[in-house]
PDB file of C-alpha atoms in Angstrom:
ATOM      1  CA  GLY A   1       0.000   0.000   0.000  1.00 71.00           C
ATOM      2  CA  ALA A   2       0.892   3.674  -0.223  1.00 81.00           C
ATOM      3  CA  VAL A   3       3.390   4.818   2.404  1.00 89.00           C
ATOM      4  CA  VAL A   4       4.410   8.299   3.489  1.00 93.00           C
ATOM      5  CA  SER A   5       7.569   8.460   5.582  1.00 96.00           C
ATOM      6  CA  GLN A   6       7.885  11.437   7.948  1.00 98.00           C
ATOM      7  CA  HIS A   7      11.006  12.511   9.836  1.00 98.00           C
ATOM      8  CA  PRO A   8      11.921  13.289  12.494  1.00 98.00           C
ATOM      9  CA  SER A   9       9.348  11.675  14.775  1.00 97.00           C
ATOM     10  CA  ARG A  10      10.342  13.875  17.685  1.00 97.00           C
ATOM     11  CA  VAL A  11      12.376  17.042  17.915  1.00 98.00           C
ATOM     12  CA  ILE A  12      13.215  19.433  20.711  1.00 98.00           C
ATOM     13  CA  CYS A  13      14.609  22.817  19.761  1.00 96.00           C
ATOM     14  CA  LYS A  14      15.461  26.059  21.434  1.00 97.00           C
ATOM     15  CA  SER A  15      13.261  29.094  21.043  1.00 98.00           C
ATOM     16  CA  GLY A  16      14.313  31.175  18.041  1.00 97.00           C
ATOM     17  CA  THR A  17      15.767  28.316  16.017  1.00 97.00           C
ATOM     18  CA  SER A  18      14.309  26.659  12.922  1.00 97.00           C
ATOM     19  CA  VAL A  19      13.217  23.083  12.456  1.00 98.00           C
ATOM     20  CA  LYS A  20      12.700  21.177   9.217  1.00 98.00           C
ATOM     21  CA  ILE A  21      10.266  18.290   8.882  1.00 98.00           C
ATOM     22  CA  GLU A  22      10.381  15.984   5.864  1.00 97.00           C
ATOM     23  CA  CYS A  23       7.714  13.854   4.271  1.00 97.00           C
ATOM     24  CA  ARG A  24       8.494  11.380   1.511  1.00 95.00           C
ATOM     25  CA  SER A  25       6.087   9.282  -0.502  1.00 93.00           C
ATOM     26  CA  LEU A  26       7.858   5.948  -0.839  1.00 91.00           C
ATOM     27  CA  ASP A  27       5.929   4.051  -3.485  1.00 86.00           C
ATOM     28  CA  PHE A  28       3.890   6.635  -5.315  1.00 85.00           C
ATOM     29  CA  GLN A  29       4.183  10.159  -6.664  1.00 86.00           C
ATOM     30  CA  ALA A  30       2.501  12.701  -4.438  1.00 86.00           C
ATOM     31  CA  THR A  31       1.695  15.694  -6.583  1.00 84.00           C
ATOM     32  CA  THR A  32      -0.021  17.241  -3.577  1.00 89.00           C
ATOM     33  CA  MET A  33       0.954  17.057   0.088  1.00 93.00           C
ATOM     34  CA  PHE A  34      -1.163  18.400   2.917  1.00 96.00           C
ATOM     35  CA  TRP A  35       0.319  19.679   6.184  1.00 97.00           C
ATOM     36  CA  TYR A  36      -1.661  19.542   9.429  1.00 98.00           C
ATOM     37  CA  ARG A  37      -1.028  20.682  12.980  1.00 97.00           C
ATOM     38  CA  GLN A  38      -2.641  19.065  16.007  1.00 97.00           C
ATOM     39  CA  PHE A  39      -2.540  20.552  19.496  1.00 96.00           C
ATOM     40  CA  PRO A  40      -3.186  18.258  22.485  1.00 93.00           C
ATOM     41  CA  LYS A  41      -6.758  17.001  22.678  1.00 92.00           C
ATOM     42  CA  GLN A  42      -7.702  18.911  19.543  1.00 95.00           C
ATOM     43  CA  SER A  43      -8.429  18.085  15.942  1.00 96.00           C
ATOM     44  CA  LEU A  44      -6.119  18.087  12.951  1.00 97.00           C
ATOM     45  CA  MET A  45      -6.063  21.588  11.516  1.00 97.00           C
ATOM     46  CA  LEU A  46      -5.025  21.972   7.905  1.00 96.00           C
ATOM     47  CA  MET A  47      -2.163  24.446   7.603  1.00 97.00           C
ATOM     48  CA  ALA A  48      -1.365  24.359   3.917  1.00 95.00           C
ATOM     49  CA  THR A  49      -1.544  22.429   0.681  1.00 94.00           C
ATOM     50  CA  SER A  50       1.747  21.908  -1.087  1.00 90.00           C
ATOM     51  CA  ASN A  51       1.870  21.285  -4.813  1.00 86.00           C
ATOM     52  CA  GLU A  52       4.956  19.968  -6.571  1.00 84.00           C
ATOM     53  CA  GLY A  53       6.817  22.705  -8.356  1.00 82.00           C
ATOM     54  CA  SER A  54       4.624  25.574  -7.201  1.00 84.00           C
ATOM     55  CA  LYS A  55       3.961  27.713  -4.164  1.00 88.00           C
ATOM     56  CA  ALA A  56       1.994  26.267  -1.311  1.00 92.00           C
ATOM     57  CA  THR A  57      -1.528  27.410  -0.567  1.00 93.00           C
ATOM     58  CA  TYR A  58      -1.935  28.388   3.073  1.00 95.00           C
ATOM     59  CA  GLU A  59      -5.111  28.243   5.120  1.00 94.00           C
ATOM     60  CA  GLN A  60      -6.452  31.415   6.638  1.00 93.00           C
ATOM     61  CA  GLY A  61      -4.546  32.450   9.736  1.00 94.00           C
ATOM     62  CA  VAL A  62      -1.404  30.438   8.961  1.00 96.00           C
ATOM     63  CA  GLU A  63       1.722  32.576   8.576  1.00 95.00           C
ATOM     64  CA  LYS A  64       3.423  31.612   5.341  1.00 93.00           C
ATOM     65  CA  ASP A  65       6.681  33.303   6.321  1.00 95.00           C
ATOM     66  CA  LYS A  66       6.836  31.309   9.528  1.00 96.00           C
ATOM     67  CA  PHE A  67       5.881  27.925   8.110  1.00 97.00           C
ATOM     68  CA  LEU A  68       7.919  27.488   4.958  1.00 96.00           C
ATOM     69  CA  ILE A  69       6.822  24.681   2.689  1.00 95.00           C
ATOM     70  CA  ASN A  70       8.863  23.291  -0.157  1.00 92.00           C
ATOM     71  CA  HIS A  71       7.694  20.614  -2.569  1.00 90.00           C
ATOM     72  CA  ALA A  72      10.606  20.315  -4.936  1.00 83.00           C
ATOM     73  CA  SER A  73       9.903  16.812  -6.207  1.00 89.00           C
ATOM     74  CA  LEU A  74       7.011  14.414  -6.600  1.00 88.00           C
ATOM     75  CA  THR A  75       8.196  12.406  -3.615  1.00 92.00           C
ATOM     76  CA  LEU A  76       9.429  14.997  -1.123  1.00 94.00           C
ATOM     77  CA  SER A  77       7.760  17.868   0.724  1.00 94.00           C
ATOM     78  CA  THR A  78       9.277  19.763   3.646  1.00 96.00           C
ATOM     79  CA  LEU A  79       7.866  22.032   6.317  1.00 97.00           C
ATOM     80  CA  THR A  80      10.262  24.410   8.074  1.00 98.00           C
ATOM     81  CA  VAL A  81       9.127  26.099  11.251  1.00 98.00           C
ATOM     82  CA  THR A  82      11.196  29.271  11.388  1.00 97.00           C
ATOM     83  CA  SER A  83      12.060  31.165  14.555  1.00 97.00           C
ATOM     84  CA  ALA A  84      10.155  28.620  16.602  1.00 97.00           C
ATOM     85  CA  HIS A  85       8.518  29.648  19.856  1.00 97.00           C
ATOM     86  CA  PRO A  86       6.961  27.560  22.639  1.00 97.00           C
ATOM     87  CA  GLU A  87       3.480  28.178  21.219  1.00 96.00           C
ATOM     88  CA  ASP A  88       4.590  26.348  18.045  1.00 97.00           C
ATOM     89  CA  SER A  89       4.985  23.171  20.073  1.00 97.00           C
ATOM     90  CA  SER A  90       2.570  20.733  18.500  1.00 97.00           C
ATOM     91  CA  PHE A  91       2.135  17.502  16.541  1.00 97.00           C
ATOM     92  CA  TYR A  92       2.762  18.142  12.840  1.00 98.00           C
ATOM     93  CA  ILE A  93       1.587  15.582  10.322  1.00 98.00           C
ATOM     94  CA  CYS A  94       1.614  15.377   6.549  1.00 97.00           C
ATOM     95  CA  SER A  95      -0.787  13.616   4.234  1.00 95.00           C
ATOM     96  CA  ALA A  96      -0.884  12.784   0.552  1.00 91.00           C
ATOM     97  CA  ARG A  97      -3.568  11.441  -1.696  1.00 82.00           C
ATOM     98  CA  ALA A  98      -2.374   8.196  -3.186  1.00 73.00           C
ATOM     99  CA  PRO A  99      -3.647   6.521  -6.334  1.00 66.00           C
ATOM    100  CA  ASP A 100      -5.934   3.536  -5.857  1.00 66.00           C
ATOM    101  CA  PHE A 101      -4.640   0.013  -6.191  1.00 61.00           C
ATOM    102  CA  ARG A 102      -5.032   0.180  -9.948  1.00 61.00           C
ATOM    103  CA  GLY A 103      -3.129   3.452 -10.120  1.00 61.00           C
ATOM    104  CA  LEU A 104      -5.993   4.934 -12.052  1.00 58.00           C
ATOM    105  CA  LEU A 105      -8.030   6.917  -9.593  1.00 59.00           C
ATOM    106  CA  GLU A 106      -7.254   8.804  -6.443  1.00 61.00           C
ATOM    107  CA  GLY A 107      -7.599   6.586  -3.433  1.00 67.00           C
ATOM    108  CA  GLY A 108      -7.611   7.593   0.177  1.00 78.00           C
ATOM    109  CA  TYR A 109      -5.351   9.958   2.006  1.00 89.00           C
ATOM    110  CA  THR A 110      -2.133   8.481   3.385  1.00 91.00           C
ATOM    111  CA  PHE A 111      -0.683  10.058   6.505  1.00 94.00           C
ATOM    112  CA  GLY A 112       2.880  10.322   7.707  1.00 96.00           C
ATOM    113  CA  SER A 113       3.634   9.146  11.232  1.00 96.00           C
ATOM    114  CA  GLY A 114       3.793  12.694  12.586  1.00 97.00           C
ATOM    115  CA  THR A 115       6.437  14.877  14.238  1.00 98.00           C
ATOM    116  CA  ARG A 116       6.191  15.919  17.867  1.00 97.00           C
ATOM    117  CA  LEU A 117       7.828  19.353  18.071  1.00 98.00           C
ATOM    118  CA  THR A 118       8.724  20.775  21.465  1.00 98.00           C
ATOM    119  CA  VAL A 119      10.168  24.278  21.633  1.00 98.00           C
ATOM    120  CA  VAL A 120      11.921  25.128  24.883  1.00 97.00           C
TER     121      VAL A 120
ATOM    122  CA  GLY B   1     -17.015  28.614   5.192  1.00 62.00           C
ATOM    123  CA  GLU B   2     -15.561  25.141   5.244  1.00 77.00           C
ATOM    124  CA  ASN B   3     -16.739  23.417   8.359  1.00 87.00           C
ATOM    125  CA  VAL B   4     -17.215  19.909   9.714  1.00 96.00           C
ATOM    126  CA  GLU B   5     -19.047  19.581  13.008  1.00 96.00           C
ATOM    127  CA  GLN B   6     -18.852  16.420  15.085  1.00 98.00           C
ATOM    128  CA  HIS B   7     -20.891  15.198  18.061  1.00 98.00           C
ATOM    129  CA  PRO B   8     -20.581  14.103  20.755  1.00 98.00           C
ATOM    130  CA  SER B   9     -17.161  15.212  21.941  1.00 97.00           C
ATOM    131  CA  THR B  10     -17.041  12.366  24.457  1.00 98.00           C
ATOM    132  CA  LEU B  11     -18.925   9.079  24.497  1.00 98.00           C
ATOM    133  CA  SER B  12     -18.851   6.374  27.128  1.00 98.00           C
ATOM    134  CA  VAL B  13     -20.506   3.026  26.467  1.00 98.00           C
ATOM    135  CA  GLN B  14     -20.548  -0.399  28.080  1.00 98.00           C
ATOM    136  CA  GLU B  15     -18.731  -3.199  26.336  1.00 98.00           C
ATOM    137  CA  GLY B  16     -21.077  -4.849  23.852  1.00 98.00           C
ATOM    138  CA  ASP B  17     -23.237  -1.777  23.355  1.00 98.00           C
ATOM    139  CA  SER B  18     -23.339   0.293  20.170  1.00 98.00           C
ATOM    140  CA  ALA B  19     -21.723   3.693  19.654  1.00 98.00           C
ATOM    141  CA  VAL B  20     -22.880   6.343  17.205  1.00 98.00           C
ATOM    142  CA  ILE B  21     -20.952   9.456  16.212  1.00 98.00           C
ATOM    143  CA  LYS B  22     -22.481  12.096  13.964  1.00 98.00           C
ATOM    144  CA  CYS B  23     -20.990  14.724  11.674  1.00 98.00           C
ATOM    145  CA  THR B  24     -22.349  17.503   9.506  1.00 97.00           C
ATOM    146  CA  TYR B  25     -20.552  19.316   6.716  1.00 96.00           C
ATOM    147  CA  SER B  26     -21.086  22.628   4.999  1.00 93.00           C
ATOM    148  CA  ASP B  27     -19.846  22.178   1.428  1.00 91.00           C
ATOM    149  CA  SER B  28     -22.497  20.528  -0.712  1.00 90.00           C
ATOM    150  CA  ALA B  29     -19.795  19.637  -3.263  1.00 89.00           C
ATOM    151  CA  SER B  30     -18.003  17.352  -0.783  1.00 92.00           C
ATOM    152  CA  ASN B  31     -17.866  13.843  -2.172  1.00 90.00           C
ATOM    153  CA  TYR B  32     -15.617  11.800   0.109  1.00 91.00           C
ATOM    154  CA  PHE B  33     -16.153  11.153   3.815  1.00 95.00           C
ATOM    155  CA  PRO B  34     -13.581   9.099   5.731  1.00 95.00           C
ATOM    156  CA  TRP B  35     -13.563   8.157   9.403  1.00 97.00           C
ATOM    157  CA  TYR B  36     -10.323   7.862  11.340  1.00 96.00           C
ATOM    158  CA  LYS B  37      -9.328   6.319  14.646  1.00 97.00           C
ATOM    159  CA  GLN B  38      -6.385   7.976  16.360  1.00 96.00           C
ATOM    160  CA  GLU B  39      -4.468   6.696  19.331  1.00 93.00           C
ATOM    161  CA  LEU B  40      -2.350   9.038  21.399  1.00 89.00           C
ATOM    162  CA  GLY B  41       0.689  10.287  19.512  1.00 90.00           C
ATOM    163  CA  LYS B  42      -0.047   8.210  16.437  1.00 94.00           C
ATOM    164  CA  ARG B  43      -1.182   8.961  12.931  1.00 94.00           C
ATOM    165  CA  PRO B  44      -4.896   8.786  12.119  1.00 94.00           C
ATOM    166  CA  GLN B  45      -5.903   5.324  10.974  1.00 94.00           C
ATOM    167  CA  LEU B  46      -8.602   5.025   8.334  1.00 93.00           C
ATOM    168  CA  ILE B  47     -11.353   2.703   9.551  1.00 95.00           C
ATOM    169  CA  ILE B  48     -14.026   3.243   6.918  1.00 94.00           C
ATOM    170  CA  ASP B  49     -14.941   5.724   4.228  1.00 93.00           C
ATOM    171  CA  ILE B  50     -17.879   6.492   1.986  1.00 93.00           C
ATOM    172  CA  ARG B  51     -18.286   8.360  -1.257  1.00 91.00           C
ATOM    173  CA  SER B  52     -21.188  10.583  -2.178  1.00 88.00           C
ATOM    174  CA  ASN B  53     -22.728   8.128  -4.615  1.00 86.00           C
ATOM    175  CA  VAL B  54     -23.406   5.645  -1.802  1.00 86.00           C
ATOM    176  CA  GLY B  55     -25.799   5.951   1.141  1.00 92.00           C
ATOM    177  CA  GLU B  56     -24.405   3.286   3.432  1.00 96.00           C
ATOM    178  CA  LYS B  57     -21.321   1.112   3.794  1.00 95.00           C
ATOM    179  CA  LYS B  58     -20.565  -1.625   6.276  1.00 96.00           C
ATOM    180  CA  ASP B  59     -17.410  -3.436   7.299  1.00 94.00           C
ATOM    181  CA  GLN B  60     -17.949  -6.030  10.023  1.00 96.00           C
ATOM    182  CA  ARG B  61     -18.803  -4.101  13.220  1.00 97.00           C
ATOM    183  CA  ILE B  62     -18.406  -0.699  11.614  1.00 98.00           C
ATOM    184  CA  ALA B  63     -20.868   1.093   9.362  1.00 98.00           C
ATOM    185  CA  VAL B  64     -21.198   4.573   7.935  1.00 97.00           C
ATOM    186  CA  THR B  65     -24.350   6.253   6.634  1.00 97.00           C
ATOM    187  CA  LEU B  66     -24.512   9.355   4.479  1.00 97.00           C
ATOM    188  CA  ASN B  67     -27.430  11.733   3.944  1.00 96.00           C
ATOM    189  CA  LYS B  68     -26.383  14.109   1.176  1.00 94.00           C
ATOM    190  CA  THR B  69     -29.549  16.152   1.323  1.00 94.00           C
ATOM    191  CA  ALA B  70     -29.086  16.925   4.989  1.00 95.00           C
ATOM    192  CA  LYS B  71     -25.286  17.022   4.654  1.00 95.00           C
ATOM    193  CA  HIS B  72     -24.623  14.685   7.507  1.00 96.00           C
ATOM    194  CA  PHE B  73     -22.971  11.322   7.973  1.00 97.00           C
ATOM    195  CA  SER B  74     -22.661   8.959  10.907  1.00 98.00           C
ATOM    196  CA  LEU B  75     -20.360   6.250  12.211  1.00 98.00           C
ATOM    197  CA  HIS B  76     -21.916   3.217  13.857  1.00 98.00           C
ATOM    198  CA  ILE B  77     -19.857   0.753  15.886  1.00 98.00           C
ATOM    199  CA  THR B  78     -21.698  -2.338  17.111  1.00 98.00           C
ATOM    200  CA  GLU B  79     -20.650  -4.813  19.803  1.00 98.00           C
ATOM    201  CA  THR B  80     -18.057  -2.392  21.132  1.00 98.00           C
ATOM    202  CA  GLN B  81     -14.907  -3.749  22.732  1.00 97.00           C
ATOM    203  CA  PRO B  82     -12.402  -2.065  25.085  1.00 96.00           C
ATOM    204  CA  GLU B  83      -9.881  -1.874  22.240  1.00 96.00           C
ATOM    205  CA  ASP B  84     -12.300   0.391  20.368  1.00 97.00           C
ATOM    206  CA  SER B  85     -11.486   3.093  22.944  1.00 97.00           C
ATOM    207  CA  ALA B  86      -9.746   5.931  21.108  1.00 97.00           C
ATOM    208  CA  VAL B  87     -10.392   9.314  19.530  1.00 98.00           C
ATOM    209  CA  TYR B  88     -12.447   9.166  16.339  1.00 98.00           C
ATOM    210  CA  PHE B  89     -12.458  11.873  13.677  1.00 98.00           C
ATOM    211  CA  CYS B  90     -14.751  12.341  10.737  1.00 98.00           C
ATOM    212  CA  ALA B  91     -13.579  14.286   7.711  1.00 97.00           C
ATOM    213  CA  ALA B  92     -14.973  15.663   4.484  1.00 96.00           C
ATOM    214  CA  SER B  93     -13.230  16.467   1.235  1.00 92.00           C
ATOM    215  CA  ILE B  94     -13.417  20.069   0.142  1.00 89.00           C
ATOM    216  CA  ARG B  95     -12.631  21.135  -3.384  1.00 85.00           C
ATOM    217  CA  SER B  96      -9.727  23.574  -3.433  1.00 82.00           C
ATOM    218  CA  GLY B  97      -8.457  24.574  -6.835  1.00 80.00           C
ATOM    219  CA  ALA B  98      -7.354  21.448  -8.646  1.00 78.00           C
ATOM    220  CA  THR B  99      -7.311  19.227  -5.573  1.00 82.00           C
ATOM    221  CA  ASN B 100      -9.478  17.985  -2.743  1.00 87.00           C
ATOM    222  CA  LYS B 101      -8.352  18.789   0.777  1.00 92.00           C
ATOM    223  CA  LEU B 102      -9.600  17.004   3.874  1.00 94.00           C
ATOM    224  CA  ILE B 103     -11.211  18.994   6.659  1.00 95.00           C
ATOM    225  CA  PHE B 104     -11.552  17.193   9.972  1.00 97.00           C
ATOM    226  CA  GLY B 105     -14.279  17.224  12.546  1.00 97.00           C
ATOM    227  CA  THR B 106     -13.528  18.121  16.148  1.00 96.00           C
ATOM    228  CA  GLY B 107     -13.182  14.544  17.331  1.00 97.00           C
ATOM    229  CA  THR B 108     -14.965  12.158  19.688  1.00 98.00           C
ATOM    230  CA  LEU B 109     -13.268  10.474  22.613  1.00 98.00           C
ATOM    231  CA  LEU B 110     -14.844   7.030  22.866  1.00 98.00           C
ATOM    232  CA  ALA B 111     -14.449   5.089  26.076  1.00 97.00           C
ATOM    233  CA  VAL B 112     -15.669   1.496  26.155  1.00 98.00           C
ATOM    234  CA  GLN B 113     -16.101   0.320  29.723  1.00 96.00           C
ATOM    235  CA  PRO B 114     -15.397  -3.377  30.317  1.00 93.00           C
TER     236      PRO B 114
END
């Protein structure tokens, strides 16, 4: 089945530094990658939609200069949290829509394993 | 705006009883409605999904119903077991440009009491 690999799984960084999170689609080409953020005991909130070779589309209220998204290839998308602060501490998770088992239609959404970011 | 509402936020049932979680969506163009189970610190796990051309789908103890006219869909779990305890999220696809993004409901914490 479709697999999205996300790294790192956990990261602790100092306030003011930047952190990069990677998501790779291992056995399919992800033309679109979605980035979510989940605070404790809350839902997954869509931050942005990243399209290969073009600028990401950010949801309302998400700072594009703080959360830099790069989707340089069909198998790799990155999210960089710049100048991180304690309030950015959260669970970040990516998702891509994979083709169905025949490779013809779009199947379900495949999620990465998530990154627990703690800013101290 | 794009919105998916989910109720209840918490649900406690006795082992063997049924559990029902309900969601409503705002975009009448939505055509894909998955349900996810999420354990603490883990990725959401797809348990069942339904597309807009179908009114009901069942997979063993789990079923989903969709009412397009009313824009709501429900998850039904029968013969609940303690291992069903988790947070459940509904979601709806929303057309955004050339792609469909998933918007999640607020989640339901299900506790199955042995």
